[in-house]
XYZ file of C-alpha atoms in Angstrom:
495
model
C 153.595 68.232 122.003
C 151.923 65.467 119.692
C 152.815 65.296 115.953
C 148.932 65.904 115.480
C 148.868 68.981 117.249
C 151.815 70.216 115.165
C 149.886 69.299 112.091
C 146.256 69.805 111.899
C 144.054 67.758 110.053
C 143.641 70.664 106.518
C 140.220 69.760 106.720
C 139.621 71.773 110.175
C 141.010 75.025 109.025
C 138.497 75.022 105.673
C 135.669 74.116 108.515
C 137.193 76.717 110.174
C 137.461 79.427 107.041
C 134.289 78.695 105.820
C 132.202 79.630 109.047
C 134.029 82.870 109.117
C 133.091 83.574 105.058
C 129.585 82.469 106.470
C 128.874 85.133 109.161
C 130.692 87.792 107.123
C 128.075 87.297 104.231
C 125.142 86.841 106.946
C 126.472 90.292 108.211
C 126.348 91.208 104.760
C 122.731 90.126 104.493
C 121.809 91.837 107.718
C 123.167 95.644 106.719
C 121.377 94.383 103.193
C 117.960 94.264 104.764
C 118.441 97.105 107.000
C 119.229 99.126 103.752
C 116.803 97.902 102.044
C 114.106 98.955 104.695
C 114.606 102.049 104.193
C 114.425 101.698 99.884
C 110.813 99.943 100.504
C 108.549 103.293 101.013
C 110.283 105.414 98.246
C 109.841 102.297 96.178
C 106.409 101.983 96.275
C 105.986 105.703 96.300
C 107.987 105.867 92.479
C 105.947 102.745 91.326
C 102.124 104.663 92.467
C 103.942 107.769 90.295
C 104.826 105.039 87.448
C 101.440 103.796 87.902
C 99.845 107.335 87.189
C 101.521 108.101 84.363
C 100.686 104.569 82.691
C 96.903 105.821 83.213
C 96.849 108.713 81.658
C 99.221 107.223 78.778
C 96.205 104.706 78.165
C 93.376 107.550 78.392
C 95.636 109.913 76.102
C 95.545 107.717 73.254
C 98.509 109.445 71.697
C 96.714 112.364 71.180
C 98.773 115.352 70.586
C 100.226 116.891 74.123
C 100.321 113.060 75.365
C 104.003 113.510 77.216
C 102.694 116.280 78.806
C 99.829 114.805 80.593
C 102.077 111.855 81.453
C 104.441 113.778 83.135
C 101.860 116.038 84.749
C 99.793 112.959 86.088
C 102.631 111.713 87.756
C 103.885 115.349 89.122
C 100.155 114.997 90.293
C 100.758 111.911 92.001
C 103.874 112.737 93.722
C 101.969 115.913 94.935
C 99.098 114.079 96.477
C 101.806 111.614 98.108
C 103.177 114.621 99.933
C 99.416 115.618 100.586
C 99.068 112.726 102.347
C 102.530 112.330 104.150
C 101.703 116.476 105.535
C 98.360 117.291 105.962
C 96.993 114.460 107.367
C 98.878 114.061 110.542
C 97.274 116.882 111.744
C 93.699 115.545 111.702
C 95.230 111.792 113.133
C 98.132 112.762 115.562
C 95.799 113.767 118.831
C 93.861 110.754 118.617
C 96.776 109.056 118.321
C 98.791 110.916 120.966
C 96.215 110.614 123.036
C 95.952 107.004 122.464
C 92.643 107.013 121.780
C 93.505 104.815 118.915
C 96.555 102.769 117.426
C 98.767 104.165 114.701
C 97.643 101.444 112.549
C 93.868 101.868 113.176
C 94.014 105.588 112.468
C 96.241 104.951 108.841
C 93.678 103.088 108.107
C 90.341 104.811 109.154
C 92.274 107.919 107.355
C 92.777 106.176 104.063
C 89.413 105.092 104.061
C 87.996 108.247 104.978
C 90.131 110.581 102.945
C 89.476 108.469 100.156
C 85.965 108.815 100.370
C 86.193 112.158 101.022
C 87.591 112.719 97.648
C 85.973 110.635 95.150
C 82.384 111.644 96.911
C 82.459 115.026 97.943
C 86.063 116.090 95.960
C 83.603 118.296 93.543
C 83.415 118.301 89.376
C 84.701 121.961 89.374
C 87.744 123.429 91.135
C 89.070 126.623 90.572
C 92.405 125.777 88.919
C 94.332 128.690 89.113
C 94.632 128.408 93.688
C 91.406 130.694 94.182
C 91.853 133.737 92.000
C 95.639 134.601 93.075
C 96.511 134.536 89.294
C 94.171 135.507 86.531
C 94.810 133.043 83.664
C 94.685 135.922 80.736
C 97.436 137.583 82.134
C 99.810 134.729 80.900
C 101.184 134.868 76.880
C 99.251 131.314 75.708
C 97.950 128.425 76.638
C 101.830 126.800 76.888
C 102.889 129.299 79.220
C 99.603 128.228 81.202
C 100.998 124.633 81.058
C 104.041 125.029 81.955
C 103.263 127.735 85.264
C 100.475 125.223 86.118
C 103.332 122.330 86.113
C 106.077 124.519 88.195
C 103.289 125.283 90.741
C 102.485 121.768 91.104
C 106.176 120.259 91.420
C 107.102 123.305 93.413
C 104.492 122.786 96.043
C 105.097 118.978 95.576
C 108.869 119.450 96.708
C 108.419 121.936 99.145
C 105.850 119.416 101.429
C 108.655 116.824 100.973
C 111.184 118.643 102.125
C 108.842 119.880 105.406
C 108.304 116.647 105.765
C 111.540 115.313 106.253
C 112.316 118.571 108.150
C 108.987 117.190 110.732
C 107.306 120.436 109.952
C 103.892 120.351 109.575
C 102.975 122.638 106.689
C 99.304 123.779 104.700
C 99.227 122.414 101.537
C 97.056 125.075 100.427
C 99.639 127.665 101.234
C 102.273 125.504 99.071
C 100.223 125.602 95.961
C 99.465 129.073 96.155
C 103.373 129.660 96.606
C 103.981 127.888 93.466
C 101.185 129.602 91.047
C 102.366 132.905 92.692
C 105.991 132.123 92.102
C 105.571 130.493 87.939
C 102.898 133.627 87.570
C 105.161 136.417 87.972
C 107.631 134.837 86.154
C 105.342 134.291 83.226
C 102.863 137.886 83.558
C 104.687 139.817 86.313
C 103.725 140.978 89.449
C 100.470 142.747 87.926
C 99.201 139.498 87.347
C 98.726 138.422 90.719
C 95.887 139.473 93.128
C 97.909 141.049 96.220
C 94.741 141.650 98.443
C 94.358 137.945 98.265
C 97.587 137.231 98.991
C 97.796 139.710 102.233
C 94.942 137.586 103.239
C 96.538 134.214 103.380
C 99.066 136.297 105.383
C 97.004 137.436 107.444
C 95.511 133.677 107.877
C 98.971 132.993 109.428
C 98.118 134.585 112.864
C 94.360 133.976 112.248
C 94.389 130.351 112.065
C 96.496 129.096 114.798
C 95.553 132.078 117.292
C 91.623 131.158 116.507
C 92.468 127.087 117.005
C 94.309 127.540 119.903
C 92.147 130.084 121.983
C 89.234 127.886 121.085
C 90.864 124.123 122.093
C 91.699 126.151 125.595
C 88.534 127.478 125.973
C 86.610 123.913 125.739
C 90.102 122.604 128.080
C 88.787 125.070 130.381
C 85.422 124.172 130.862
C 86.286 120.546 130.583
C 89.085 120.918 134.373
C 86.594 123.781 135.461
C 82.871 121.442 135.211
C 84.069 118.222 135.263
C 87.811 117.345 136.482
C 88.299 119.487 139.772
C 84.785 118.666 140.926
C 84.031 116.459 144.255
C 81.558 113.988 142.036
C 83.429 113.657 138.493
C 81.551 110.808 137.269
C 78.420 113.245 138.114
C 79.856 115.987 136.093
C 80.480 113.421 133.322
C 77.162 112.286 132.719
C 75.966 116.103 133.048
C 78.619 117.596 130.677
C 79.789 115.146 128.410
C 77.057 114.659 126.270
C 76.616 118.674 126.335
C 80.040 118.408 124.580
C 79.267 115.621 122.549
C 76.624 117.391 121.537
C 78.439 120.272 120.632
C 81.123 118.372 118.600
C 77.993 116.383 116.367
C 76.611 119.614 115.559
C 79.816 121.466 114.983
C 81.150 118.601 112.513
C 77.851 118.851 110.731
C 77.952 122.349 109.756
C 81.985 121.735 109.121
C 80.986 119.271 106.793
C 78.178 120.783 105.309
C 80.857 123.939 104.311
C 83.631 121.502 103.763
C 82.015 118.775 101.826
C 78.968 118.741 100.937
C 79.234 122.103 99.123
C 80.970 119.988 96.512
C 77.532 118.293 95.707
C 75.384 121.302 96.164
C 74.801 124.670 96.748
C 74.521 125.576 100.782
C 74.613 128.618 102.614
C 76.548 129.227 106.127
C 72.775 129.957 107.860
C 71.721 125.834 106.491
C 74.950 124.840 107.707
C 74.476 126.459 110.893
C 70.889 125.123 110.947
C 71.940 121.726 109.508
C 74.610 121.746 112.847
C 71.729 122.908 115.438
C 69.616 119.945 114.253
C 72.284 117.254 114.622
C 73.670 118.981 118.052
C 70.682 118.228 119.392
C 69.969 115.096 118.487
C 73.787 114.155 119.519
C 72.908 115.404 123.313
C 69.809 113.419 123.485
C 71.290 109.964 122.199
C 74.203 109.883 124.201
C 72.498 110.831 127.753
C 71.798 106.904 128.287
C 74.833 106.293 126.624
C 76.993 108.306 128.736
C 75.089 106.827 132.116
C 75.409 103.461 130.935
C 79.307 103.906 129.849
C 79.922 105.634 133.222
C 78.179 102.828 135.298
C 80.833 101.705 138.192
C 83.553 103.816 137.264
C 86.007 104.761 140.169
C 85.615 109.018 140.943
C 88.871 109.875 139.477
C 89.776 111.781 136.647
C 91.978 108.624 135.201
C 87.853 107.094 134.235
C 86.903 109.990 132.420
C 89.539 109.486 129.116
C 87.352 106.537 128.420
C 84.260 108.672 127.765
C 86.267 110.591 125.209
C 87.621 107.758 123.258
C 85.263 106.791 120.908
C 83.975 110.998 120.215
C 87.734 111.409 119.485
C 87.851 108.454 117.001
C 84.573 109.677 115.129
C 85.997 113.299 114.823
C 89.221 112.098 113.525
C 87.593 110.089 110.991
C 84.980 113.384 109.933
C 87.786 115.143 109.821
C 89.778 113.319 107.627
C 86.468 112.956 105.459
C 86.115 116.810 105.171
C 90.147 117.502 104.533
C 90.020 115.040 101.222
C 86.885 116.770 99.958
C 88.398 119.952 100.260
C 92.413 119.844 100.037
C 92.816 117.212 97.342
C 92.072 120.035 94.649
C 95.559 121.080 95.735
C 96.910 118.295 93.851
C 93.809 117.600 91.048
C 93.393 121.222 90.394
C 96.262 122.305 88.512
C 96.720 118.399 87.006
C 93.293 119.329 85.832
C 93.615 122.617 84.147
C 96.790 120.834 82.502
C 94.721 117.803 81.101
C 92.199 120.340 80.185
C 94.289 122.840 78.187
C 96.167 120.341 76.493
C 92.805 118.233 75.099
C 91.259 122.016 74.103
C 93.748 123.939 73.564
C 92.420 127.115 75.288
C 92.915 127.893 78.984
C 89.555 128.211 81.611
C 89.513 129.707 84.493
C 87.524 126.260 86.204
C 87.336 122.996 84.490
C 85.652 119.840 85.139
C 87.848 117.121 86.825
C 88.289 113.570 85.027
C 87.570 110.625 87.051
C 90.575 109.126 86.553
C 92.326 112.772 87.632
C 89.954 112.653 90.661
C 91.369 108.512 91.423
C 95.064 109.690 91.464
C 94.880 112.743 93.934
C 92.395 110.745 96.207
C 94.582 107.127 96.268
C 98.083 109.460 96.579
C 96.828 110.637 99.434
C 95.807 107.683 101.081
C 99.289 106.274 99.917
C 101.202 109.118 101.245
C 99.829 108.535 104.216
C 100.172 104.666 104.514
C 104.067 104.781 103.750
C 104.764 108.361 105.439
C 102.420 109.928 107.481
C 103.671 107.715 110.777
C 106.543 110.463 111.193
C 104.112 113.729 111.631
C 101.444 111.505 112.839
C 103.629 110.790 116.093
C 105.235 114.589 115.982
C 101.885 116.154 116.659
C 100.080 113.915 118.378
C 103.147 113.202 121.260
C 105.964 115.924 120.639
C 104.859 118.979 120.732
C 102.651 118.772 124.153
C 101.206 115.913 126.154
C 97.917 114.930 125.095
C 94.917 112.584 126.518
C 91.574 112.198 124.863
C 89.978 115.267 126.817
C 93.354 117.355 125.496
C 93.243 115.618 121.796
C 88.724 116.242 121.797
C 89.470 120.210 122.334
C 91.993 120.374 119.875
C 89.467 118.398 116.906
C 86.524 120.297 118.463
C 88.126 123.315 117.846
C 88.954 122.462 114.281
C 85.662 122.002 113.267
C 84.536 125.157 114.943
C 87.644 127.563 113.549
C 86.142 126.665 110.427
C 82.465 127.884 110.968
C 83.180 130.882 112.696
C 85.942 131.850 110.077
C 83.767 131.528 106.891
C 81.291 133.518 109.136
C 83.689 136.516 109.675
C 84.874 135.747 105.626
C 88.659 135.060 106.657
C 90.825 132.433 105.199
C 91.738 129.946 107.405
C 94.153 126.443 106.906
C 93.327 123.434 108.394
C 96.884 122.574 109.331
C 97.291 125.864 111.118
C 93.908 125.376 113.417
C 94.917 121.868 114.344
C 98.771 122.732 115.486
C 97.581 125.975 116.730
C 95.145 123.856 118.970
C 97.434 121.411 120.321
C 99.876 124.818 121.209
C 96.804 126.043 122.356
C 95.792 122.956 124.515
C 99.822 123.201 126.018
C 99.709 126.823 127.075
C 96.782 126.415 129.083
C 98.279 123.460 130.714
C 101.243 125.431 131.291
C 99.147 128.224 132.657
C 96.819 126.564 134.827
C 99.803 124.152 136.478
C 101.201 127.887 137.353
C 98.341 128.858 138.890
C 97.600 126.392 141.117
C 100.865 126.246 142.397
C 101.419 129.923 142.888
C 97.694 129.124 144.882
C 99.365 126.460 146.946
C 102.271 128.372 147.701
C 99.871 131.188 148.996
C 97.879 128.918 151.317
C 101.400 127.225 152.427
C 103.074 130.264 152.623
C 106.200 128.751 150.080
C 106.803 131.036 146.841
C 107.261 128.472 143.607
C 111.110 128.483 143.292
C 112.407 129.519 139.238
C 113.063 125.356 138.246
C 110.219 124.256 139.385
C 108.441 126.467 137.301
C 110.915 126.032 134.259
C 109.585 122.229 134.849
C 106.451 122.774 134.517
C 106.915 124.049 130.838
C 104.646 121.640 128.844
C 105.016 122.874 125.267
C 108.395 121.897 123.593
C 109.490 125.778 122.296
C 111.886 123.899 119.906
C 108.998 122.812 117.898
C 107.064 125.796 118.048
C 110.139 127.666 116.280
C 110.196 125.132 113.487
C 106.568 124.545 112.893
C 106.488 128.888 113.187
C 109.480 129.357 110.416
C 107.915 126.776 108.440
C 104.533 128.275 107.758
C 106.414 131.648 107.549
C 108.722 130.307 104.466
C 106.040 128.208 102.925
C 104.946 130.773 100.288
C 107.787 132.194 99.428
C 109.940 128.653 99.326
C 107.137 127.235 96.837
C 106.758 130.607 94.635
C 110.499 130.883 94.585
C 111.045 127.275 93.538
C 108.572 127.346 91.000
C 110.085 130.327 89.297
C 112.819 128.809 88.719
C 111.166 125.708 87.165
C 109.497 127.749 85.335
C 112.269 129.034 83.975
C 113.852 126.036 83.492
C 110.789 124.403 81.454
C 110.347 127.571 79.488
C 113.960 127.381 78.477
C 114.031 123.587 77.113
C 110.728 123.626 75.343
């Protein structure tokens, strides 16, 4: 052994020593960023809810009741976040499921179109106190209005967050009503609130989803019966499809005629009905070339058809989006605006005109919520609960739109949320039902009985979901009424 091996030159061993400090602080770095990841979404989500209350600080003026609107603006904010992170999957998760479009295209078409929605067709009156389920003279004073208004919002605000994280897609409508329910007995008791309206929204429960889902199979139906299991597809295509084209472009006309357009004036079910005849048929007759262009040397096999449904899907997802900000952002506007209303008058009104500036924060939450995160529902309900392909994901929005019509026909209360996942279930059963049928056919004609796990494979509809997304529009109500009693309470006891 040398004499230099026995003593090292000191300089190696601080080469040595100060790689090793090196990686461990680049490991350091590393778990840093992959922390910090994570902080980036709830960050921006604080600063839009920051943001908010700056606003309405600067309109306030410090006029008397100033704190009040502050923190209500950015309860309002943090409500249409959750609006956004919930609701809106359900209108953008078949078309992307289906991958009809990317994730990042339909964020973005969403934004844009549930912006829109909003600001043009959001309305200058909304009923503030959730359609009627509290009357507003049944509570002590204005304060008391206030501060129930303010429980109902953060209840339903917290509730949708907490679905959300859960992966349960929820009706925001049913979360605000929870909360005014839950702050009004509190405040008036339970004379104060309208129970026939509430066993309606019940009742809407079964309605929704059952109506959604019988009507997305239906259209499935005719869609494997007309065009899929037929000798000439591309044939049955150009026959069929712009029948159901068609059929969707008159059916999101009248949607949007009740959904939206209401908002800017006054229109009866019969001109929306008429308004979607008109349109139907002037969808059919302008895509007939289209279609038998589109379909020109396309191989007979049912693979060619999805392509035909693409671009329907896309425009439906976007009209659908449209129609769900003109209608659900008074969940989070409404009771903001009765707030900002009562505390600038000092009386409490049953409807109230909605401030611009109100109007900007529930309609860019929403599009926020949904930018930083709607991804996690988007990809629950457009891949997790059943298989979908743009012929599967075009039933399930066609149905939407047409749940809606026939609903406000019959005068039952229906949620958006509920027709769309009911659809998609709807869409999966059929599957399920029609795989079992042919197979207990072949078996027949081959003589060979369908053993038990080939049939337990054929189960296309995750039940594990189903449970959850069932429990959670169960619990909704009563989870948002019974956490807004106890802000209520808790408001009522520090002011």
């Amino acid at each position: 052994m040398t004499v230099a091996s026995q003593n090292p030159d000191p300089r190696v061993n601080q080469w040595k020593t100060l790689d090793k400090d090196l990686k461990r602080i680049g490991r350091v770095e590393e778990g840093t960023q992959f922390v910090a990841r994570g902080l980036v979404a709830p960050g921006l989500a604080l600063a839009f809810i920051v943001l908010a209350g700056l606003v309405a600080a600067v309109l306030m003026g410090g006029q008397p009741g100033q704190l009040v609107v502050i923190a209500a603006a950015g309860i309002g904010a943090y409500m249409a976040l959750n609006i956004g992170a919930n609701d809106v999957a359900n209108n953008m998760g078949p078309a992307v499921g289906s991958k009809a479009m990317t994730l990042l295209l339909a964020l973005i078409i969403a934004a844009i179109f549930e912006s829109l929605g909003a600001l043009v067709a959001g309305g200058d009156v909304v009923k503030t106190v959730a359609k009627g389920i509290i009357e507003p003279s049944a509570l002590p004073d204005s304060t008391h209005f206030v501060w129930a208004m303010m429980s109902a919002l953060l209840a339903a605000a917290l509730w949708l967050n907490l679905a959300t994280w859960l992966g349960a897609p929820v009706s925001t409508t049913h979360s605000i009503v929870g909360g005014v329910v839950g702050a009004g007995i509190v405040a008036a008791g339970f004379g104060a609130v309208d129970w026939a309206s509430m066993g309606m929204i019940a009742a809407s429960w079964v309605i929704s989803p059952v109506m959604g889902g019988v009507i997305a199979a239906f259209f499935l139906a005719i869609i494997k019966s007309k065009v899929i299991y037929v000798d000439d597809k591309i044939a049955a295509a150009r026959k069929w499809v712009p029948i159901l084209i068609g059929i969707m472009a008159g059916a999101f006309a009248a949607y949007l005629a009740l959904k939206g357009l209401k908002h800017l004036f006054k229109i009866t079910l019969l001109q929306a009905v008429m308004i979607g005849v008109i349109v139907g048929g002037a969808g059919w007759l302008i895509t007939i070339p289209l279609i038998r262009r589109q379909s020109e040397g396309m191989e007979n096999r049912k693979k060619s058809l999805k392509s035909l449904f693409a671009m329907p899907l896309v425009v439906s997802a976007a009209l659908l989006s449209f129609a769900h900000g003109a209608n659900d952002v008074a969940n989070a506007v409404g009771p903001l605006a009765a707030i900002v209303h009562t505390v600038e008058q000092g009386d409490i009104a049953a409807q109230v005109g909605i401030p611009f500036w109100v109007m900007a924060v529930g309609a860019l939450g929403i599009s926020v919520g949904l930018l930083l995160f709607g991804p996690k529902l988007i990809r629950l309900v457009g891949n997790e609960i059943t298989k979908l392909n743009p012929m599967r994901a075009y039933c399930v929005a066609l149905s939407a739109a047409i749940t809606v019509i026939v609903a406000s026909w019959l005068g039952l209360p229906v949620s958006s949320t509920h027709i769309a996942v009911g659809g998609i279930f709807g869409v999966g059963f059929y599957r399920e039902w029609h795989a079992e049928k042919r197979a207990r056919e072949l078996g027949i004609s081959k003589g060979k009985p369908v053993p038990p796990e080939e049939r337990k494979r054929r189960l296309l509809v995750r039940r594990s979901h189903m449970l959850t997304v069932a429990a959670a529009w169960v619990v909704t109500v009563p989870a948002s009424a019974a956490l807004s009693a106890v802000l209520y309470l808790i408001l009522n006891a520090i002011t």
